[in-house]
């Protein structure tokens, strides 16, 4: 009796064919997996964009309501209806009652009016040294019926 070899030519050829098939399929399978991951990421991005569009459409619908626009104007721009008196409450720790201007007086900062600060900022941006201006004093408005 002769003993059969464990590695025959048929086994070797079958192993080579299986290895070649494995190598041939590895690249397309890897590409397929990458494409599936990319599609999943794009689906998530599309879903996020749809949610954003829905939120923006809801916001647009809110802005179409005149009552909402009026409420936003009151809140953001401090608009008041004719006949109403508007008040702005300042932080009590920053402004003391003695330092607050009288009703109807021009409100200026400690450094001067807003346009002076704007002009100084523009000068600094241009490279010039801004001139130091004395802070103006706030005068109460002159009432026409007051004695002079």
Short mmCIF file of N, CA and C in Angstrom, two decimals:
data_model
loop_
_atom_site.label_atom_id
_atom_site.label_comp_id
_atom_site.label_asym_id
_atom_site.label_seq_id
_atom_site.Cartn_x
_atom_site.Cartn_y
_atom_site.Cartn_z
N UNK A 1 0.79 -1.15 0.00
CA UNK A 1 0.00 0.00 0.00
C UNK A 1 0.86 1.25 0.00
N UNK A 2 0.43 2.07 -0.84
CA UNK A 2 1.21 3.30 -0.92
C UNK A 2 0.48 4.41 -0.14
N UNK A 3 1.27 5.17 0.38
CA UNK A 3 0.74 6.25 1.18
C UNK A 3 0.51 7.48 0.31
N UNK A 4 -0.66 8.10 0.44
CA UNK A 4 -1.00 9.26 -0.36
C UNK A 4 -0.38 10.51 0.25
N UNK A 5 0.14 11.38 -0.55
CA UNK A 5 0.68 12.62 -0.01
C UNK A 5 -0.47 13.53 0.44
N UNK A 6 -0.25 14.30 1.48
CA UNK A 6 -1.30 15.16 2.02
C UNK A 6 -1.52 16.39 1.14
N UNK A 7 -0.50 16.85 0.46
CA UNK A 7 -0.64 18.01 -0.41
C UNK A 7 -0.53 17.52 -1.84
N UNK A 8 -1.66 17.50 -2.50
CA UNK A 8 -1.66 17.05 -3.88
C UNK A 8 -1.69 18.26 -4.78
N UNK A 9 -1.55 18.03 -6.04
CA UNK A 9 -1.58 19.13 -7.00
C UNK A 9 -3.00 19.71 -7.08
N UNK A 10 -3.99 18.87 -6.91
CA UNK A 10 -5.36 19.38 -6.92
C UNK A 10 -5.62 20.31 -5.75
N UNK A 11 -5.12 19.96 -4.59
CA UNK A 11 -5.30 20.79 -3.40
C UNK A 11 -4.57 22.12 -3.57
N UNK A 12 -3.39 22.07 -4.15
CA UNK A 12 -2.62 23.29 -4.36
C UNK A 12 -3.32 24.22 -5.35
N UNK A 13 -3.84 23.66 -6.44
CA UNK A 13 -4.55 24.46 -7.43
C UNK A 13 -5.83 25.04 -6.81
N UNK A 14 -6.55 24.25 -6.05
CA UNK A 14 -7.76 24.72 -5.39
C UNK A 14 -7.42 25.85 -4.41
N UNK A 15 -6.34 25.75 -3.69
CA UNK A 15 -5.90 26.79 -2.76
C UNK A 15 -5.53 28.07 -3.49
N UNK A 16 -4.84 27.93 -4.62
CA UNK A 16 -4.47 29.11 -5.42
C UNK A 16 -5.70 29.80 -5.98
N UNK A 17 -6.67 29.03 -6.47
CA UNK A 17 -7.89 29.61 -7.02
C UNK A 17 -8.67 30.32 -5.91
N UNK A 18 -8.76 29.71 -4.74
CA UNK A 18 -9.48 30.34 -3.62
C UNK A 18 -8.76 31.62 -3.20
N UNK A 19 -7.46 31.62 -3.15
CA UNK A 19 -6.70 32.83 -2.79
C UNK A 19 -6.88 33.93 -3.82
N UNK A 20 -6.86 33.55 -5.10
CA UNK A 20 -7.04 34.55 -6.16
C UNK A 20 -8.44 35.15 -6.09
N UNK A 21 -9.46 34.31 -5.86
CA UNK A 21 -10.83 34.83 -5.71
C UNK A 21 -10.94 35.75 -4.51
N UNK A 22 -10.29 35.38 -3.44
CA UNK A 22 -10.31 36.22 -2.24
C UNK A 22 -9.66 37.57 -2.52
N UNK A 23 -8.54 37.59 -3.22
CA UNK A 23 -7.87 38.85 -3.57
C UNK A 23 -8.71 39.67 -4.55
N UNK A 24 -9.35 38.98 -5.50
CA UNK A 24 -10.17 39.69 -6.47
C UNK A 24 -11.42 40.31 -5.84
N UNK A 25 -11.97 39.67 -4.83
CA UNK A 25 -13.17 40.17 -4.20
C UNK A 25 -12.88 41.17 -3.07
N UNK A 26 -11.67 41.21 -2.57
CA UNK A 26 -11.35 42.07 -1.43
C UNK A 26 -11.53 43.55 -1.79
N UNK A 27 -11.02 43.99 -2.92
CA UNK A 27 -11.11 45.39 -3.31
C UNK A 27 -12.55 45.82 -3.57
N UNK A 28 -13.34 45.09 -4.33
CA UNK A 28 -14.74 45.51 -4.52
C UNK A 28 -15.56 45.49 -3.22
N UNK A 29 -15.30 44.54 -2.36
CA UNK A 29 -16.04 44.48 -1.09
C UNK A 29 -15.66 45.67 -0.22
N UNK A 30 -14.38 46.02 -0.21
CA UNK A 30 -13.95 47.18 0.57
C UNK A 30 -14.57 48.46 0.00
N UNK A 31 -14.59 48.59 -1.30
CA UNK A 31 -15.20 49.76 -1.93
C UNK A 31 -16.70 49.81 -1.62
N UNK A 32 -17.36 48.66 -1.66
CA UNK A 32 -18.79 48.60 -1.36
C UNK A 32 -19.05 49.05 0.08
N UNK A 33 -18.24 48.60 1.01
CA UNK A 33 -18.42 48.97 2.42
C UNK A 33 -18.19 50.48 2.59
N UNK A 34 -17.16 51.03 1.94
CA UNK A 34 -16.90 52.46 2.03
C UNK A 34 -18.05 53.27 1.44
N UNK A 35 -18.59 52.80 0.32
CA UNK A 35 -19.72 53.50 -0.29
C UNK A 35 -20.96 53.44 0.59
N UNK A 36 -21.19 52.31 1.24
CA UNK A 36 -22.33 52.20 2.14
C UNK A 36 -22.18 53.17 3.32
N UNK A 37 -20.95 53.29 3.84
CA UNK A 37 -20.71 54.23 4.93
C UNK A 37 -20.91 55.67 4.46
N UNK A 38 -20.47 55.97 3.24
CA UNK A 38 -20.66 57.31 2.69
C UNK A 38 -22.14 57.62 2.48
N UNK A 39 -22.87 56.65 1.99
CA UNK A 39 -24.32 56.83 1.79
C UNK A 39 -25.02 57.06 3.13
N UNK A 40 -24.61 56.33 4.16
CA UNK A 40 -25.21 56.52 5.48
C UNK A 40 -24.89 57.92 6.01
N UNK A 41 -23.67 58.40 5.80
CA UNK A 41 -23.30 59.74 6.25
C UNK A 41 -24.10 60.79 5.48
N UNK A 42 -24.27 60.59 4.18
CA UNK A 42 -25.04 61.55 3.39
C UNK A 42 -26.52 61.53 3.77
N UNK A 43 -27.05 60.35 4.08
CA UNK A 43 -28.43 60.27 4.55
C UNK A 43 -28.61 61.04 5.86
N UNK A 44 -27.62 60.94 6.75
CA UNK A 44 -27.70 61.69 8.01
C UNK A 44 -27.62 63.18 7.74
N UNK A 45 -26.77 63.60 6.80
CA UNK A 45 -26.67 65.03 6.47
C UNK A 45 -27.97 65.53 5.85
N UNK A 46 -28.59 64.73 4.99
CA UNK A 46 -29.86 65.13 4.37
C UNK A 46 -30.94 65.25 5.44
N UNK A 47 -30.95 64.32 6.38
CA UNK A 47 -31.93 64.37 7.46
C UNK A 47 -31.73 65.63 8.31
N UNK A 48 -30.47 65.96 8.60
CA UNK A 48 -30.19 67.17 9.39
C UNK A 48 -30.62 68.42 8.61
N UNK A 49 -30.39 68.45 7.31
CA UNK A 49 -30.78 69.60 6.51
C UNK A 49 -32.31 69.71 6.43
N UNK A 50 -33.00 68.59 6.35
CA UNK A 50 -34.46 68.62 6.34
C UNK A 50 -34.99 69.18 7.65
N UNK A 51 -34.37 68.77 8.77
CA UNK A 51 -34.78 69.31 10.06
C UNK A 51 -34.54 70.82 10.11
N UNK A 52 -33.41 71.26 9.58
CA UNK A 52 -33.09 72.70 9.56
C UNK A 52 -34.09 73.46 8.69
N UNK A 53 -34.44 72.89 7.53
CA UNK A 53 -35.42 73.54 6.64
C UNK A 53 -36.77 73.63 7.34
N UNK A 54 -37.15 72.56 8.04
CA UNK A 54 -38.43 72.59 8.75
C UNK A 54 -38.42 73.66 9.85
N UNK A 55 -37.30 73.78 10.56
CA UNK A 55 -37.20 74.80 11.61
C UNK A 55 -37.25 76.20 10.99
N UNK A 56 -36.59 76.39 9.86
CA UNK A 56 -36.61 77.71 9.22
C UNK A 56 -37.99 78.04 8.65
N UNK A 57 -38.70 77.03 8.14
CA UNK A 57 -40.06 77.26 7.66
C UNK A 57 -40.98 77.63 8.82
N UNK A 58 -40.77 76.98 9.96
CA UNK A 58 -41.55 77.32 11.15
C UNK A 58 -41.25 78.75 11.58
N UNK A 59 -39.97 79.13 11.56
CA UNK A 59 -39.59 80.50 11.91
C UNK A 59 -40.19 81.50 10.93
N UNK A 60 -40.20 81.15 9.65
CA UNK A 60 -40.78 82.03 8.64
C UNK A 60 -42.28 82.20 8.87
N UNK A 61 -42.95 81.12 9.24
CA UNK A 61 -44.38 81.20 9.52
C UNK A 61 -44.64 82.09 10.74
N UNK A 62 -43.75 82.02 11.74
CA UNK A 62 -43.91 82.88 12.91
C UNK A 62 -43.75 84.35 12.52
N UNK A 63 -42.79 84.65 11.64
CA UNK A 63 -42.57 86.03 11.24
C UNK A 63 -43.68 86.55 10.34
N UNK A 64 -44.49 85.68 9.77
CA UNK A 64 -45.62 86.11 8.95
C UNK A 64 -46.77 86.63 9.81
N UNK A 65 -46.76 86.31 11.10
CA UNK A 65 -47.80 86.74 12.01
C UNK A 65 -47.50 88.17 12.49
N UNK A 66 -48.40 89.13 12.24
CA UNK A 66 -48.15 90.52 12.65
C UNK A 66 -47.99 90.69 14.17
N UNK A 67 -48.67 89.88 14.94
CA UNK A 67 -48.54 89.98 16.39
C UNK A 67 -47.13 89.58 16.84
N UNK A 68 -46.56 88.56 16.20
CA UNK A 68 -45.20 88.14 16.54
C UNK A 68 -44.19 89.21 16.15
N UNK A 69 -44.39 89.83 15.00
CA UNK A 69 -43.49 90.90 14.55
C UNK A 69 -43.56 92.07 15.52
N UNK A 70 -44.76 92.42 15.95
CA UNK A 70 -44.90 93.52 16.91
C UNK A 70 -44.23 93.17 18.24
N UNK A 71 -44.39 91.93 18.69
CA UNK A 71 -43.76 91.52 19.95
C UNK A 71 -42.25 91.56 19.83
N UNK A 72 -41.71 91.13 18.69
CA UNK A 72 -40.26 91.18 18.50
C UNK A 72 -39.76 92.62 18.42
N UNK A 73 -40.52 93.51 17.79
CA UNK A 73 -40.13 94.91 17.72
C UNK A 73 -40.12 95.53 19.12
N UNK A 74 -41.10 95.17 19.92
CA UNK A 74 -41.12 95.68 21.29
C UNK A 74 -39.93 95.15 22.09
N UNK A 75 -39.65 93.86 21.95
CA UNK A 75 -38.61 93.23 22.74
C UNK A 75 -37.21 93.65 22.27
N UNK A 76 -36.95 93.58 20.99
CA UNK A 76 -35.60 93.81 20.48
C UNK A 76 -35.28 95.28 20.26
N UNK A 77 -36.25 96.04 19.77
CA UNK A 77 -36.00 97.42 19.39
C UNK A 77 -36.61 98.43 20.35
N UNK A 78 -37.29 97.94 21.37
CA UNK A 78 -37.92 98.80 22.37
C UNK A 78 -38.95 99.73 21.75
N UNK A 79 -39.69 99.25 20.77
CA UNK A 79 -40.76 100.04 20.17
C UNK A 79 -41.94 100.09 21.14
N UNK A 80 -42.68 101.19 21.09
CA UNK A 80 -43.89 101.32 21.89
C UNK A 80 -45.02 101.78 20.99
N UNK A 81 -46.23 101.49 21.38
CA UNK A 81 -47.41 101.93 20.65
C UNK A 81 -47.66 103.40 20.97
N UNK A 82 -48.36 104.12 20.09
CA UNK A 82 -48.68 105.52 20.38
C UNK A 82 -49.48 105.61 21.68
N UNK A 83 -49.08 106.52 22.53
CA UNK A 83 -49.75 106.70 23.81
C UNK A 83 -49.10 105.93 24.94
N UNK A 84 -48.21 105.00 24.66
CA UNK A 84 -47.52 104.25 25.70
C UNK A 84 -46.22 104.96 26.07
N UNK A 85 -45.73 104.66 27.26
CA UNK A 85 -44.46 105.20 27.71
C UNK A 85 -43.48 104.04 27.82
N UNK A 86 -42.36 104.17 27.14
CA UNK A 86 -41.37 103.11 27.18
C UNK A 86 -40.35 103.33 28.28
N UNK A 87 -39.99 102.27 28.96
CA UNK A 87 -39.00 102.33 30.02
C UNK A 87 -37.93 101.31 29.72
N UNK A 88 -36.68 101.67 30.01
CA UNK A 88 -35.56 100.75 29.92
C UNK A 88 -34.98 100.66 31.32
N UNK A 89 -34.98 99.46 31.88
CA UNK A 89 -34.48 99.26 33.23
C UNK A 89 -32.99 98.96 33.13
N UNK A 90 -32.20 99.78 33.80
CA UNK A 90 -30.76 99.59 33.81
C UNK A 90 -30.36 98.77 35.02
N UNK A 91 -29.21 98.17 34.97
CA UNK A 91 -28.71 97.37 36.07
C UNK A 91 -28.46 98.29 37.27
N UNK A 92 -29.08 98.05 38.41
CA UNK A 92 -28.93 98.98 39.54
C UNK A 92 -27.51 99.02 40.09
N UNK A 93 -26.71 98.00 39.86
CA UNK A 93 -25.34 98.01 40.36
C UNK A 93 -24.45 98.89 39.50
N UNK A 94 -24.82 99.11 38.25
CA UNK A 94 -24.01 99.92 37.35
C UNK A 94 -24.39 101.39 37.45
N UNK A 95 -25.67 101.68 37.48
CA UNK A 95 -26.14 103.07 37.49
C UNK A 95 -26.81 103.34 38.82
N UNK A 96 -26.36 104.37 39.47
CA UNK A 96 -27.00 104.79 40.72
C UNK A 96 -28.04 105.84 40.40
N UNK A 97 -29.05 106.05 41.24
CA UNK A 97 -30.08 107.04 40.94
C UNK A 97 -29.53 108.44 40.78
N UNK A 98 -28.50 108.82 41.51
CA UNK A 98 -27.96 110.17 41.41
C UNK A 98 -27.26 110.37 40.07
N UNK A 99 -26.73 109.31 39.49
CA UNK A 99 -25.99 109.44 38.24
C UNK A 99 -26.88 109.31 37.02
N UNK A 100 -28.13 108.88 37.20
CA UNK A 100 -28.98 108.71 36.04
C UNK A 100 -29.47 110.07 35.56
N UNK A 101 -29.57 110.24 34.24
CA UNK A 101 -30.00 111.53 33.71
C UNK A 101 -31.48 111.75 33.97
N UNK A 102 -31.88 112.99 33.91
CA UNK A 102 -33.28 113.32 34.11
C UNK A 102 -34.08 112.91 32.88
N UNK A 103 -35.39 112.90 33.02
CA UNK A 103 -36.25 112.50 31.92
C UNK A 103 -36.09 113.48 30.77
N UNK A 104 -35.84 112.96 29.58
CA UNK A 104 -35.73 113.79 28.40
C UNK A 104 -34.33 114.33 28.16
N UNK A 105 -33.39 114.08 29.06
CA UNK A 105 -32.03 114.58 28.86
C UNK A 105 -31.31 113.68 27.88
N UNK A 106 -30.33 114.26 27.23
CA UNK A 106 -29.54 113.48 26.28
C UNK A 106 -28.66 112.51 27.06
N UNK A 107 -28.69 111.25 26.68
CA UNK A 107 -27.92 110.23 27.38
C UNK A 107 -26.59 110.08 26.66
N UNK A 108 -25.52 110.31 27.40
CA UNK A 108 -24.17 110.16 26.85
C UNK A 108 -23.38 109.28 27.79
N UNK A 109 -22.34 108.67 27.27
CA UNK A 109 -21.51 107.84 28.12
C UNK A 109 -20.53 108.72 28.86
N UNK A 110 -19.75 108.15 29.76
CA UNK A 110 -18.79 108.92 30.53
C UNK A 110 -17.69 109.46 29.63
N UNK A 111 -17.43 108.80 28.51
CA UNK A 111 -16.37 109.23 27.60
C UNK A 111 -16.86 110.24 26.57
N UNK A 112 -18.12 110.49 26.50
CA UNK A 112 -18.64 111.44 25.52
C UNK A 112 -19.75 110.80 24.71
N UNK A 113 -20.22 111.52 23.72
CA UNK A 113 -21.32 110.98 22.91
C UNK A 113 -20.85 109.81 22.06
N UNK A 114 -21.79 109.06 21.56
CA UNK A 114 -21.46 107.84 20.81
C UNK A 114 -20.70 108.14 19.53
N UNK A 115 -21.00 109.28 18.92
CA UNK A 115 -20.34 109.58 17.65
C UNK A 115 -18.87 109.93 17.88
N UNK A 116 -18.53 110.46 19.04
CA UNK A 116 -17.13 110.74 19.34
C UNK A 116 -16.36 109.43 19.51
N UNK A 117 -16.98 108.46 20.17
CA UNK A 117 -16.33 107.16 20.32
C UNK A 117 -16.17 106.48 18.96
N UNK A 118 -17.16 106.65 18.10
CA UNK A 118 -17.07 106.06 16.76
C UNK A 118 -15.95 106.72 15.96
N UNK A 119 -15.86 108.05 16.05
CA UNK A 119 -14.82 108.76 15.32
C UNK A 119 -13.43 108.38 15.84
N UNK A 120 -13.27 108.26 17.16
CA UNK A 120 -11.99 107.84 17.73
C UNK A 120 -11.62 106.44 17.29
N UNK A 121 -12.61 105.55 17.21
CA UNK A 121 -12.36 104.19 16.74
C UNK A 121 -11.90 104.18 15.29
N UNK A 122 -12.51 105.03 14.47
CA UNK A 122 -12.10 105.10 13.06
C UNK A 122 -10.68 105.66 12.95
N UNK A 123 -10.34 106.64 13.80
CA UNK A 123 -8.98 107.17 13.79
C UNK A 123 -7.96 106.12 14.21
N UNK A 124 -8.30 105.36 15.24
CA UNK A 124 -7.39 104.30 15.68
C UNK A 124 -7.21 103.24 14.59
N UNK A 125 -8.27 102.93 13.86
CA UNK A 125 -8.18 101.95 12.78
C UNK A 125 -7.30 102.47 11.65
N UNK A 126 -7.28 103.79 11.44
CA UNK A 126 -6.47 104.38 10.40
C UNK A 126 -5.03 104.57 10.86
N UNK A 127 -4.75 104.35 12.13
CA UNK A 127 -3.40 104.47 12.63
C UNK A 127 -3.11 105.80 13.29
N UNK A 128 -4.07 106.67 13.39
CA UNK A 128 -3.88 107.97 14.03
C UNK A 128 -4.15 107.85 15.52
N UNK A 129 -3.58 108.73 16.27
CA UNK A 129 -3.85 108.80 17.71
C UNK A 129 -5.08 109.67 17.92
N UNK A 130 -6.12 109.16 18.58
CA UNK A 130 -7.31 109.99 18.80
C UNK A 130 -7.03 111.08 19.81
N UNK A 131 -7.65 112.20 19.61
CA UNK A 131 -7.50 113.31 20.54
C UNK A 131 -8.34 113.04 21.78
N UNK A 132 -7.82 113.43 22.92
CA UNK A 132 -8.55 113.26 24.16
C UNK A 132 -9.51 114.43 24.28
N UNK A 133 -10.80 114.10 24.35
CA UNK A 133 -11.81 115.16 24.46
C UNK A 133 -12.38 115.15 25.86
N UNK A 134 -12.64 116.30 26.41
CA UNK A 134 -13.26 116.33 27.74
C UNK A 134 -14.69 115.83 27.64
N UNK A 135 -15.12 115.17 28.69
CA UNK A 135 -16.48 114.65 28.66
C UNK A 135 -17.47 115.79 28.82
N UNK A 136 -18.49 115.80 27.98
CA UNK A 136 -19.47 116.89 28.08
C UNK A 136 -20.36 116.70 29.28
N UNK A 137 -20.89 117.80 29.75
CA UNK A 137 -21.82 117.72 30.86
C UNK A 137 -23.23 117.58 30.31
N UNK A 138 -24.03 116.84 31.01
CA UNK A 138 -25.40 116.63 30.59
C UNK A 138 -26.25 117.72 31.21
N UNK A 139 -26.90 118.49 30.36
CA UNK A 139 -27.76 119.57 30.84
C UNK A 139 -29.21 119.12 30.76
N UNK A 140 -30.01 119.48 31.73
CA UNK A 140 -31.43 119.14 31.63
C UNK A 140 -32.05 119.96 30.51
N UNK A 141 -33.08 119.44 29.88
CA UNK A 141 -33.70 120.18 28.78
C UNK A 141 -34.39 121.44 29.30
N UNK A 142 -34.42 122.43 28.46
CA UNK A 142 -35.06 123.69 28.82
C UNK A 142 -36.54 123.58 28.51
N UNK A 143 -37.35 123.82 29.50
CA UNK A 143 -38.80 123.77 29.31
C UNK A 143 -39.25 125.13 28.83
N UNK A 144 -40.13 125.17 27.81
CA UNK A 144 -40.56 126.48 27.31
C UNK A 144 -41.37 127.28 28.31
N UNK A 145 -42.03 126.62 29.26
CA UNK A 145 -42.87 127.35 30.20
C UNK A 145 -42.11 127.73 31.47
N UNK A 146 -40.84 127.37 31.57
CA UNK A 146 -40.07 127.68 32.76
C UNK A 146 -39.62 129.14 32.74
N UNK A 147 -39.60 129.79 33.90
CA UNK A 147 -39.14 131.19 33.94
C UNK A 147 -37.63 131.25 33.70
N UNK A 148 -37.20 132.32 33.08
CA UNK A 148 -35.77 132.44 32.77
C UNK A 148 -35.13 133.50 33.58
#
